[in-house]
Amino acid sequence: MKLLASSAVALALAAAPAMAFQFTGGNAELSYSAFTDDMDYSKAGLSGQATFAFGPQLGAQIDAGVSKFFEVGETAHDLTLHGIYNVAPEVAMGVFYGAERIGGNSRDFYGFELTQKSAMFEGELYLGRGESVRYDGMLAGISGSYNVAPEFGLGLAYDRADIRGLDMRKYAITADYALSPDISLGAEIGRFKADLDEVHGSETYVGLNAKMYFGGGDATFSRRGVLDIIPGL
């Protein structure tokens, strides 16, 4: 699976010089999340995404971000590449390959993804795997949102990562409000559950974000990664 995902991303990028190259949109985002029982266990992040088209059907997306986990005092960095195939104007499938680093430890992750976007509804799912020198396991997620008004949407999301000795699940209710075509504010409330070899726990968390769009569009896929699932440390 790792070879297929990384090869597909490389193929999409290698095809760029032979096709029309066009920047189609992206975003920059500020985010913050914390557990309600102890707000010291929190995370703040700055991230960006950019999408490029190599013709009517092929494309690529790059994600980059930095996050600060306040209680443990560690900073995480991540970088992800997506290869995109536009099945239809509102449907895209793709593969992703990325890496994240925190506290001197690094992990790469890869997998497949699918999204559908229309004026009223957005849905997305992904299935992948995370690997490091010592640990490996699966990661997966599904999300959907419905625009109850032109500027306001409500959604549900579920993410899971089962990495040898650590089983994480996150359930969320999300809301987004468009201040303008280029700026939106978001909020979420959810439940994060982590089952370690000897520790089990479930906590409520809240999150806020502000996003700015540029280039006349947005990224095709959401961000990926194991650390992206964790609301705070």
PDB file of C-alpha atoms in Angstrom:
ATOM      1  CA  MET A   1       0.000   0.000   0.000  1.00  0.00           C
ATOM      2  CA  LYS A   2       2.870   2.362   0.833  1.00  0.00           C
ATOM      3  CA  LEU A   3       4.493   1.698  -2.546  1.00  0.00           C
ATOM      4  CA  LEU A   4       1.223   2.265  -4.417  1.00  0.00           C
ATOM      5  CA  ALA A   5       0.444   5.512  -2.597  1.00  0.00           C
ATOM      6  CA  SER A   6       3.924   6.999  -2.939  1.00  0.00           C
ATOM      7  CA  SER A   7       4.218   5.891  -6.571  1.00  0.00           C
ATOM      8  CA  ALA A   8       0.861   7.448  -7.482  1.00  0.00           C
ATOM      9  CA  VAL A   9       1.822  10.769  -5.882  1.00  0.00           C
ATOM     10  CA  ALA A  10       5.168  10.726  -7.678  1.00  0.00           C
ATOM     11  CA  LEU A  11       3.452   9.945 -10.985  1.00  0.00           C
ATOM     12  CA  ALA A  12       1.070  12.885 -10.601  1.00  0.00           C
ATOM     13  CA  LEU A  13       3.943  15.256  -9.855  1.00  0.00           C
ATOM     14  CA  ALA A  14       6.098  13.874 -12.675  1.00  0.00           C
ATOM     15  CA  ALA A  15       3.264  14.448 -15.139  1.00  0.00           C
ATOM     16  CA  ALA A  16       3.229  18.188 -14.401  1.00  0.00           C
ATOM     17  CA  PRO A  17       5.835  19.341 -16.968  1.00  0.00           C
ATOM     18  CA  ALA A  18       3.972  17.590 -19.809  1.00  0.00           C
ATOM     19  CA  MET A  19       0.578  19.113 -18.955  1.00  0.00           C
ATOM     20  CA  ALA A  20      -0.935  22.516 -18.380  1.00  0.00           C
ATOM     21  CA  PHE A  21       0.084  23.592 -14.879  1.00  0.00           C
ATOM     22  CA  GLN A  22      -2.419  25.713 -12.950  1.00  0.00           C
ATOM     23  CA  PHE A  23      -2.788  26.785  -9.338  1.00  0.00           C
ATOM     24  CA  THR A  24      -6.455  26.222  -8.457  1.00  0.00           C
ATOM     25  CA  GLY A  25      -6.671  27.349  -4.832  1.00  0.00           C
ATOM     26  CA  GLY A  26      -5.634  26.843  -1.265  1.00  0.00           C
ATOM     27  CA  ASN A  27      -5.940  28.094   2.277  1.00  0.00           C
ATOM     28  CA  ALA A  28      -4.091  29.199   5.395  1.00  0.00           C
ATOM     29  CA  GLU A  29      -5.519  28.238   8.782  1.00  0.00           C
ATOM     30  CA  LEU A  30      -5.051  29.121  12.439  1.00  0.00           C
ATOM     31  CA  SER A  31      -6.478  26.596  14.898  1.00  0.00           C
ATOM     32  CA  TYR A  32      -6.722  25.952  18.614  1.00  0.00           C
ATOM     33  CA  SER A  33      -8.145  23.040  20.596  1.00  0.00           C
ATOM     34  CA  ALA A  34      -8.152  21.944  24.232  1.00  0.00           C
ATOM     35  CA  PHE A  35      -9.730  19.471  26.616  1.00  0.00           C
ATOM     36  CA  THR A  36     -12.540  20.976  28.668  1.00  0.00           C
ATOM     37  CA  ASP A  37     -11.520  19.296  31.946  1.00  0.00           C
ATOM     38  CA  ASP A  38      -8.007  20.733  31.800  1.00  0.00           C
ATOM     39  CA  MET A  39      -7.338  23.510  29.298  1.00  0.00           C
ATOM     40  CA  ASP A  40      -3.582  23.157  29.834  1.00  0.00           C
ATOM     41  CA  TYR A  41      -3.772  20.093  27.601  1.00  0.00           C
ATOM     42  CA  SER A  42      -4.147  22.072  24.404  1.00  0.00           C
ATOM     43  CA  LYS A  43      -2.796  22.566  20.898  1.00  0.00           C
ATOM     44  CA  ALA A  44      -2.389  25.549  18.577  1.00  0.00           C
ATOM     45  CA  GLY A  45      -1.578  25.193  14.916  1.00  0.00           C
ATOM     46  CA  LEU A  46      -0.707  27.108  11.769  1.00  0.00           C
ATOM     47  CA  SER A  47      -1.143  25.262   8.476  1.00  0.00           C
ATOM     48  CA  GLY A  48      -1.517  25.819   4.765  1.00  0.00           C
ATOM     49  CA  GLN A  49      -2.709  23.892   1.728  1.00  0.00           C
ATOM     50  CA  ALA A  50      -2.279  24.475  -2.014  1.00  0.00           C
ATOM     51  CA  THR A  51      -3.793  22.591  -4.964  1.00  0.00           C
ATOM     52  CA  PHE A  52      -2.545  22.431  -8.560  1.00  0.00           C
ATOM     53  CA  ALA A  53      -4.184  21.052 -11.713  1.00  0.00           C
ATOM     54  CA  PHE A  54      -2.205  19.304 -14.437  1.00  0.00           C
ATOM     55  CA  GLY A  55      -5.187  19.066 -16.781  1.00  0.00           C
ATOM     56  CA  PRO A  56      -8.926  18.477 -16.444  1.00  0.00           C
ATOM     57  CA  GLN A  57      -8.574  15.311 -14.344  1.00  0.00           C
ATOM     58  CA  LEU A  58      -5.126  15.127 -12.701  1.00  0.00           C
ATOM     59  CA  GLY A  59      -3.866  17.286  -9.881  1.00  0.00           C
ATOM     60  CA  ALA A  60      -1.708  17.468  -6.781  1.00  0.00           C
ATOM     61  CA  GLN A  61      -2.024  19.046  -3.353  1.00  0.00           C
ATOM     62  CA  ILE A  62       0.570  19.952  -0.756  1.00  0.00           C
ATOM     63  CA  ASP A  63      -0.125  20.453   2.967  1.00  0.00           C
ATOM     64  CA  ALA A  64       2.308  21.858   5.524  1.00  0.00           C
ATOM     65  CA  GLY A  65       1.814  22.731   9.160  1.00  0.00           C
ATOM     66  CA  VAL A  66       3.324  23.375  12.557  1.00  0.00           C
ATOM     67  CA  SER A  67       1.582  22.662  15.883  1.00  0.00           C
ATOM     68  CA  LYS A  68       2.422  23.434  19.504  1.00  0.00           C
ATOM     69  CA  PHE A  69       1.344  21.023  22.262  1.00  0.00           C
ATOM     70  CA  PHE A  70       1.417  23.226  25.344  1.00  0.00           C
ATOM     71  CA  GLU A  71       1.369  20.843  28.329  1.00  0.00           C
ATOM     72  CA  VAL A  72       4.236  18.669  27.072  1.00  0.00           C
ATOM     73  CA  GLY A  73       6.014  21.662  25.531  1.00  0.00           C
ATOM     74  CA  GLU A  74       6.654  20.015  22.173  1.00  0.00           C
ATOM     75  CA  THR A  75       6.347  21.388  18.632  1.00  0.00           C
ATOM     76  CA  ALA A  76       5.253  19.174  15.744  1.00  0.00           C
ATOM     77  CA  HIS A  77       5.873  19.661  12.017  1.00  0.00           C
ATOM     78  CA  ASP A  78       4.126  17.916   9.143  1.00  0.00           C
ATOM     79  CA  LEU A  79       4.244  17.781   5.353  1.00  0.00           C
ATOM     80  CA  THR A  80       1.870  15.843   3.080  1.00  0.00           C
ATOM     81  CA  LEU A  81       1.551  15.356  -0.680  1.00  0.00           C
ATOM     82  CA  HIS A  82      -1.667  14.238  -2.408  1.00  0.00           C
ATOM     83  CA  GLY A  83      -2.134  12.882  -5.903  1.00  0.00           C
ATOM     84  CA  ILE A  84      -5.614  13.741  -7.226  1.00  0.00           C
ATOM     85  CA  TYR A  85      -7.826  12.209  -9.899  1.00  0.00           C
ATOM     86  CA  ASN A  86     -11.055  14.126 -10.613  1.00  0.00           C
ATOM     87  CA  VAL A  87     -13.637  11.459 -11.382  1.00  0.00           C
ATOM     88  CA  ALA A  88     -16.372  14.063 -11.993  1.00  0.00           C
ATOM     89  CA  PRO A  89     -16.785  17.815 -11.381  1.00  0.00           C
ATOM     90  CA  GLU A  90     -17.920  17.127  -7.807  1.00  0.00           C
ATOM     91  CA  VAL A  91     -16.046  13.886  -7.050  1.00  0.00           C
ATOM     92  CA  ALA A  92     -12.312  13.284  -6.583  1.00  0.00           C
ATOM     93  CA  MET A  93     -10.256  10.334  -5.457  1.00  0.00           C
ATOM     94  CA  GLY A  94      -6.630  10.376  -4.464  1.00  0.00           C
ATOM     95  CA  VAL A  95      -3.648   9.023  -2.593  1.00  0.00           C
ATOM     96  CA  PHE A  96      -1.569  10.741   0.071  1.00  0.00           C
ATOM     97  CA  TYR A  97       1.913  10.386   1.510  1.00  0.00           C
ATOM     98  CA  GLY A  98       3.191  12.465   4.397  1.00  0.00           C
ATOM     99  CA  ALA A  99       5.511  12.735   7.382  1.00  0.00           C
ATOM    100  CA  GLU A 100       5.259  14.287  10.832  1.00  0.00           C
ATOM    101  CA  ARG A 101       7.879  14.928  13.483  1.00  0.00           C
ATOM    102  CA  ILE A 102       7.663  15.704  17.203  1.00  0.00           C
ATOM    103  CA  GLY A 103      10.154  15.444  20.040  1.00  0.00           C
ATOM    104  CA  GLY A 104      12.867  14.008  17.816  1.00  0.00           C
ATOM    105  CA  ASN A 105      10.592  11.191  16.610  1.00  0.00           C
ATOM    106  CA  SER A 106       9.220  10.998  13.080  1.00  0.00           C
ATOM    107  CA  ARG A 107       6.454   8.996  11.433  1.00  0.00           C
ATOM    108  CA  ASP A 108       5.321   8.673   7.851  1.00  0.00           C
ATOM    109  CA  PHE A 109       1.783   7.893   6.736  1.00  0.00           C
ATOM    110  CA  TYR A 110       0.075   7.084   3.464  1.00  0.00           C
ATOM    111  CA  GLY A 111      -3.245   5.925   2.088  1.00  0.00           C
ATOM    112  CA  PHE A 112      -6.230   6.474  -0.171  1.00  0.00           C
ATOM    113  CA  GLU A 113      -8.964   9.118   0.002  1.00  0.00           C
ATOM    114  CA  LEU A 114     -12.260  10.086  -1.606  1.00  0.00           C
ATOM    115  CA  THR A 115     -14.268  13.315  -1.516  1.00  0.00           C
ATOM    116  CA  GLN A 116     -17.547  14.649  -2.882  1.00  0.00           C
ATOM    117  CA  LYS A 117     -18.375  18.358  -2.816  1.00  0.00           C
ATOM    118  CA  SER A 118     -21.503  20.166  -3.974  1.00  0.00           C
ATOM    119  CA  ALA A 119     -23.224  23.447  -3.175  1.00  0.00           C
ATOM    120  CA  MET A 120     -25.131  21.849  -0.282  1.00  0.00           C
ATOM    121  CA  PHE A 121     -23.086  18.861   0.885  1.00  0.00           C
ATOM    122  CA  GLU A 122     -19.483  17.805   1.406  1.00  0.00           C
ATOM    123  CA  GLY A 123     -18.320  14.303   2.285  1.00  0.00           C
ATOM    124  CA  GLU A 124     -14.878  12.773   2.681  1.00  0.00           C
ATOM    125  CA  LEU A 125     -13.302   9.494   3.749  1.00  0.00           C
ATOM    126  CA  TYR A 126      -9.773   8.145   3.942  1.00  0.00           C
ATOM    127  CA  LEU A 127      -8.003   4.910   4.873  1.00  0.00           C
ATOM    128  CA  GLY A 128      -4.294   4.662   5.444  1.00  0.00           C
ATOM    129  CA  ARG A 129      -1.396   3.481   7.520  1.00  0.00           C
ATOM    130  CA  GLY A 130       1.187   5.144   9.745  1.00  0.00           C
ATOM    131  CA  GLU A 131       4.746   3.884  10.229  1.00  0.00           C
ATOM    132  CA  SER A 132       7.808   4.777  12.293  1.00  0.00           C
ATOM    133  CA  VAL A 133      10.959   2.980  13.290  1.00  0.00           C
ATOM    134  CA  ARG A 134       9.249   1.277  16.243  1.00  0.00           C
ATOM    135  CA  TYR A 135       5.502   1.395  15.576  1.00  0.00           C
ATOM    136  CA  ASP A 136       2.998   1.016  12.780  1.00  0.00           C
ATOM    137  CA  GLY A 137      -0.767   0.787  12.434  1.00  0.00           C
ATOM    138  CA  MET A 138      -3.852   2.064  10.663  1.00  0.00           C
ATOM    139  CA  LEU A 139      -5.559   5.438  10.419  1.00  0.00           C
ATOM    140  CA  ALA A 140      -8.982   6.167   8.958  1.00  0.00           C
ATOM    141  CA  GLY A 141     -11.743   8.720   9.022  1.00  0.00           C
ATOM    142  CA  ILE A 142     -15.026   9.879   7.580  1.00  0.00           C
ATOM    143  CA  SER A 143     -16.711  13.287   7.663  1.00  0.00           C
ATOM    144  CA  GLY A 144     -19.659  15.123   6.196  1.00  0.00           C
ATOM    145  CA  SER A 145     -21.194  18.578   6.340  1.00  0.00           C
ATOM    146  CA  TYR A 146     -24.436  20.149   5.151  1.00  0.00           C
ATOM    147  CA  ASN A 147     -24.969  23.821   4.358  1.00  0.00           C
ATOM    148  CA  VAL A 148     -28.129  24.784   6.229  1.00  0.00           C
ATOM    149  CA  ALA A 149     -27.679  28.317   4.822  1.00  0.00           C
ATOM    150  CA  PRO A 150     -25.374  29.760   2.158  1.00  0.00           C
ATOM    151  CA  GLU A 151     -22.945  31.007   4.831  1.00  0.00           C
ATOM    152  CA  PHE A 152     -23.427  28.353   7.522  1.00  0.00           C
ATOM    153  CA  GLY A 153     -22.757  24.622   7.624  1.00  0.00           C
ATOM    154  CA  LEU A 154     -23.011  21.833  10.207  1.00  0.00           C
ATOM    155  CA  GLY A 155     -21.146  18.563  10.110  1.00  0.00           C
ATOM    156  CA  LEU A 156     -20.027  15.349  11.783  1.00  0.00           C
ATOM    157  CA  ALA A 157     -16.578  13.772  11.752  1.00  0.00           C
ATOM    158  CA  TYR A 158     -14.957  10.573  12.986  1.00  0.00           C
ATOM    159  CA  ASP A 159     -11.217   9.823  12.977  1.00  0.00           C
ATOM    160  CA  ARG A 160      -9.308   6.835  14.285  1.00  0.00           C
ATOM    161  CA  ALA A 161      -5.669   5.822  14.570  1.00  0.00           C
ATOM    162  CA  ASP A 162      -4.660   2.409  15.912  1.00  0.00           C
ATOM    163  CA  ILE A 163      -0.886   2.551  16.256  1.00  0.00           C
ATOM    164  CA  ARG A 164       0.588  -0.413  18.170  1.00  0.00           C
ATOM    165  CA  GLY A 165      -0.253   0.159  21.809  1.00  0.00           C
ATOM    166  CA  LEU A 166      -2.301   3.328  21.212  1.00  0.00           C
ATOM    167  CA  ASP A 167      -5.877   3.276  19.942  1.00  0.00           C
ATOM    168  CA  MET A 168      -7.240   6.809  19.397  1.00  0.00           C
ATOM    169  CA  ARG A 169     -10.779   7.795  18.393  1.00  0.00           C
ATOM    170  CA  LYS A 170     -12.191  11.271  17.864  1.00  0.00           C
ATOM    171  CA  TYR A 171     -15.879  12.115  17.384  1.00  0.00           C
ATOM    172  CA  ALA A 172     -16.804  15.691  16.510  1.00  0.00           C
ATOM    173  CA  ILE A 173     -19.699  17.995  15.725  1.00  0.00           C
ATOM    174  CA  THR A 174     -18.479  20.847  13.527  1.00  0.00           C
ATOM    175  CA  ALA A 175     -19.808  24.239  12.445  1.00  0.00           C
ATOM    176  CA  ASP A 176     -18.487  26.704   9.862  1.00  0.00           C
ATOM    177  CA  TYR A 177     -19.525  30.278   9.114  1.00  0.00           C
ATOM    178  CA  ALA A 178     -18.346  32.189   6.033  1.00  0.00           C
ATOM    179  CA  LEU A 179     -17.644  35.829   6.877  1.00  0.00           C
ATOM    180  CA  SER A 180     -16.883  36.424   3.203  1.00  0.00           C
ATOM    181  CA  PRO A 181     -15.956  34.322   0.172  1.00  0.00           C
ATOM    182  CA  ASP A 182     -12.322  34.410   1.357  1.00  0.00           C
ATOM    183  CA  ILE A 183     -12.634  34.040   5.152  1.00  0.00           C
ATOM    184  CA  SER A 184     -14.436  31.532   7.373  1.00  0.00           C
ATOM    185  CA  LEU A 185     -14.624  30.777  11.085  1.00  0.00           C
ATOM    186  CA  GLY A 186     -15.133  27.295  12.483  1.00  0.00           C
ATOM    187  CA  ALA A 187     -15.839  25.572  15.777  1.00  0.00           C
ATOM    188  CA  GLU A 188     -16.134  22.002  16.940  1.00  0.00           C
ATOM    189  CA  ILE A 189     -16.956  20.040  20.047  1.00  0.00           C
ATOM    190  CA  GLY A 190     -16.295  16.384  20.429  1.00  0.00           C
ATOM    191  CA  ARG A 191     -15.028  13.423  22.355  1.00  0.00           C
ATOM    192  CA  PHE A 192     -11.482  12.091  22.209  1.00  0.00           C
ATOM    193  CA  LYS A 193     -10.790   8.575  23.442  1.00  0.00           C
ATOM    194  CA  ALA A 194      -7.344   7.052  23.826  1.00  0.00           C
ATOM    195  CA  ASP A 195      -6.691   3.449  24.891  1.00  0.00           C
ATOM    196  CA  LEU A 196      -3.063   2.750  25.713  1.00  0.00           C
ATOM    197  CA  ASP A 197      -1.632  -0.555  26.899  1.00  0.00           C
ATOM    198  CA  GLU A 198      -2.240   0.365  30.541  1.00  0.00           C
ATOM    199  CA  VAL A 199      -4.255   3.610  30.376  1.00  0.00           C
ATOM    200  CA  HIS A 200      -7.812   4.201  29.197  1.00  0.00           C
ATOM    201  CA  GLY A 201      -9.536   7.559  29.024  1.00  0.00           C
ATOM    202  CA  SER A 202     -12.151   9.642  27.256  1.00  0.00           C
ATOM    203  CA  GLU A 203     -12.339  13.438  27.356  1.00  0.00           C
ATOM    204  CA  THR A 204     -14.487  16.182  25.847  1.00  0.00           C
ATOM    205  CA  TYR A 205     -12.658  18.798  23.808  1.00  0.00           C
ATOM    206  CA  VAL A 206     -13.453  22.023  21.968  1.00  0.00           C
ATOM    207  CA  GLY A 207     -11.774  23.611  18.980  1.00  0.00           C
ATOM    208  CA  LEU A 208     -11.758  26.888  17.051  1.00  0.00           C
ATOM    209  CA  ASN A 209     -10.271  27.831  13.698  1.00  0.00           C
ATOM    210  CA  ALA A 210     -10.009  30.729  11.271  1.00  0.00           C
ATOM    211  CA  LYS A 211      -9.324  30.031   7.610  1.00  0.00           C
ATOM    212  CA  MET A 212      -8.402  32.283   4.709  1.00  0.00           C
ATOM    213  CA  TYR A 213      -8.837  31.075   1.117  1.00  0.00           C
ATOM    214  CA  PHE A 214      -6.808  32.240  -1.853  1.00  0.00           C
ATOM    215  CA  GLY A 215      -6.521  31.542  -5.555  1.00  0.00           C
ATOM    216  CA  GLY A 216     -10.266  31.399  -6.106  1.00  0.00           C
ATOM    217  CA  GLY A 217     -10.763  27.956  -4.558  1.00  0.00           C
ATOM    218  CA  ASP A 218      -9.934  25.609  -1.689  1.00  0.00           C
ATOM    219  CA  ALA A 219      -7.898  22.467  -1.188  1.00  0.00           C
ATOM    220  CA  THR A 220      -9.420  19.247  -2.524  1.00  0.00           C
ATOM    221  CA  PHE A 221      -8.728  17.118   0.572  1.00  0.00           C
ATOM    222  CA  SER A 222      -8.463  17.770   4.296  1.00  0.00           C
ATOM    223  CA  ARG A 223      -5.268  17.446   6.286  1.00  0.00           C
ATOM    224  CA  ARG A 224      -3.976  14.013   7.244  1.00  0.00           C
ATOM    225  CA  GLY A 225      -1.774  12.602  10.003  1.00  0.00           C
ATOM    226  CA  VAL A 226      -1.800  10.887  13.379  1.00  0.00           C
ATOM    227  CA  LEU A 227      -0.956  14.037  15.357  1.00  0.00           C
ATOM    228  CA  ASP A 228      -3.708  15.932  13.539  1.00  0.00           C
ATOM    229  CA  ILE A 229      -6.253  13.737  15.349  1.00  0.00           C
ATOM    230  CA  ILE A 230      -5.037  14.666  18.860  1.00  0.00           C
ATOM    231  CA  PRO A 231      -6.776  17.802  20.304  1.00  0.00           C
ATOM    232  CA  GLY A 232      -4.051  18.506  22.867  1.00  0.00           C
ATOM    233  CA  LEU A 233      -1.166  17.176  24.940  1.00  0.00           C
TER     234      LEU A 233
END
